[in-house]
Amino acid sequence: MLLRTFGWSFGITAAGLALAGVLWGWKGLAIVAILSVLEISLSFDNAVINAGILRKMNAFWQKMFLTIGVLIAVFGMRLVFPIIIVAITAKLSPWEAVRVAINDHDRYEALVTGAHPAIAAFGGMFLLMIFLDFIFEEREITWLGWLEKPLAKVGKLDMLSVVVALVALLVAATTVATGVPLHGGHGTIDKGETVLLAGVGGLLTYLIVGGVSSFFEERLEDDDEDGAEAGGAEPVAAKNGNGVSTGQVVGLAGKAAFFMFLYLEVIDASFSFDGVVGAFAVSNDIFEIALGLGIGAMYIRSLTVFLVRKGTLDDYVYLEHGAHYAIGALAVILLVTIKYDVSEVITGLVGVVLIAASYWSSVVRNRRLGEDSGQPDGDKDDDKAEVASGV
C-alpha cells in the first residue's frame, strides 16, 4: 500500500536529488532537499482538504487530478506562475521575464517579492472564504462544539461569509497594506489599492468556481434521486466508517467534476503561494525552487491519494475540521505577511499542530465509541477494508 501510493514520489525524489547534485553540486542538492521539506511541512492541511474533495469525484477525474493536476502544480505553479507574475508586475515580455529569471536572480527575487502583497491578498481571501463557509455551516459532527455550534446558528444569515471576508479585506487594505516595506528595506510603499483589487479577485474566483461546481454537483444529485424514484428505489448514500452518511450518492462526473477539478487546482495554488515566496529565503534560483517545491508537491499528492484510499477522513472525523482551522490560520498569516515577515516555520507548525490535535481528538472519540459498543479498536481496524477510490 505504502509503496504503491508513494512509489512515484520516492522515484522522483531520487531522480530530482541526483539531478540537483549533478547540476549544482552538494550545495544545490541540499537546497533542493530543504525546499522539498519546506513544501511538505507547509501543506499537510492541503492534503486533507484535497482528499475531502477528491473522494467526491469519479475514478476518471481522480486520475486527472493526479496526472494533469500534478503537471499544473509542479510546472504551472512552481515554475511558470512566478514568471507570469514577474512579467505582469514589471511590464516585461514573457521572454524577457524568462531571461531575468534565469540570468538575473537578484532582480527576479526582488520582482516576485514585490508582487507578494497582491499574491497574499488573492490567496488569503480565497482560503478565508473556504474557512468561513466551513465554520458557518451547520453539521452533524463538531470538533470544538462551544465555537462551531453558535457560529453555525449565526451562519444562517445569507452571505455572512462574504461580508466577514470583505470586512477582513478592508481592514488589511487600510492597515498592513499602507506601509509595505520595499525589497531591501529601502522605504515603504502604499499597496492598499493593489491589495483591495487582488483580494476582491480572490473572493470572486472562489464564488464563481465554487458556486458553479456546487450547482452542477447539486443538479447531478437531484438527477440521481429522480432516477431512483422513477425506478421505485431509494438512492443509497455512502456512509463513512462511523455510520454517518456522507451525502455522496455517486462519484462526480462531467461538468460537476470539471469545475470541482478547477476548484481543487485553485485551492492548491492558494496553498502554494506562501511556499513559492518563502522559498526565496533558501534560494533565488528559479530551477532550484521549482525542483525542490515540485518534489514536495508530489508527496502532497501521494498523501492525498493515501487518505482517500484508506478512508482516513471517514475514520478520523475531526481531521477535516483541523484542516479547515489550519486554512483559516494560513489565510490570516497571508494577510499579515503583506507587511510583516512571518517565518515559514511558524506557518508550517500552526498547520501541523492543528492537524495533530484534530487527529488525536478523533482517536479519543473512536476509542470512546469502541468502548460504548464493546468492540476494541484493534478489532475494528482488522475488520476494516481498504476503501475503493479509483486512484
Short mmCIF file of C-alpha atoms in Angstrom, two decimals, residues 1 4-6 46-59 61-63 65-66 239-241 251 264 300-316 319-320 384-391:
data_model
loop_
_atom_site.label_atom_id
_atom_site.label_comp_id
_atom_site.label_asym_id
_atom_site.label_seq_id
_atom_site.Cartn_x
_atom_site.Cartn_y
_atom_site.Cartn_z
CA MET A 1 0.00 0.00 0.00
CA ARG A 4 2.08 1.67 -4.36
CA THR A 5 0.91 5.08 -3.16
CA PHE A 6 4.25 6.83 -2.63
CA ASN A 46 -3.68 20.93 1.81
CA ALA A 47 -3.61 17.14 1.51
CA VAL A 48 -6.53 16.75 3.93
CA ILE A 49 -8.64 19.33 2.09
CA ASN A 50 -7.76 17.78 -1.28
CA ALA A 51 -8.76 14.33 -0.03
CA GLY A 52 -12.11 15.62 1.23
CA ILE A 53 -12.92 16.92 -2.26
CA LEU A 54 -11.22 14.20 -4.29
CA ARG A 55 -13.28 11.41 -2.72
CA LYS A 56 -16.42 13.01 -4.22
CA MET A 57 -15.11 12.61 -7.78
CA ASN A 58 -15.29 9.54 -10.01
CA ALA A 59 -12.23 7.47 -10.94
CA TRP A 61 -11.39 12.79 -12.56
CA GLN A 62 -9.37 11.45 -9.65
CA LYS A 63 -6.78 10.27 -12.17
CA PHE A 65 -6.11 15.35 -10.63
CA LEU A 66 -3.15 13.03 -10.12
CA LYS A 239 -21.72 6.13 4.81
CA ASN A 240 -18.44 6.77 6.50
CA GLY A 241 -16.61 4.49 8.91
CA GLY A 251 -18.72 9.96 -7.86
CA LEU A 264 -9.07 21.89 -6.43
CA ILE A 300 1.31 16.02 -1.00
CA ARG A 301 -0.48 14.42 -3.98
CA SER A 302 0.59 10.97 -2.80
CA LEU A 303 -0.61 11.76 0.73
CA THR A 304 -3.95 12.87 -0.73
CA VAL A 305 -4.29 9.51 -2.51
CA PHE A 306 -3.33 7.66 0.68
CA LEU A 307 -6.04 9.46 2.66
CA VAL A 308 -8.67 8.69 0.00
CA ARG A 309 -7.72 5.02 -0.37
CA LYS A 310 -7.65 4.37 3.35
CA GLY A 311 -10.88 6.28 4.02
CA THR A 312 -8.97 8.21 6.69
CA LEU A 313 -11.33 11.20 6.74
CA ASP A 314 -14.27 8.88 7.44
CA ASP A 315 -12.48 7.18 10.34
CA TYR A 316 -10.90 10.29 11.85
CA LEU A 319 -9.28 15.79 10.61
CA GLU A 320 -11.31 17.86 8.17
CA LYS A 384 -11.89 -2.52 8.06
CA ALA A 385 -11.31 -2.97 4.33
CA GLU A 386 -9.42 -0.53 2.20
CA VAL A 387 -11.75 1.96 0.54
CA ALA A 388 -12.04 1.62 -3.22
CA SER A 389 -11.22 5.07 -4.53
CA GLY A 390 -10.43 4.60 -8.17
CA VAL A 391 -6.98 6.18 -7.77
#
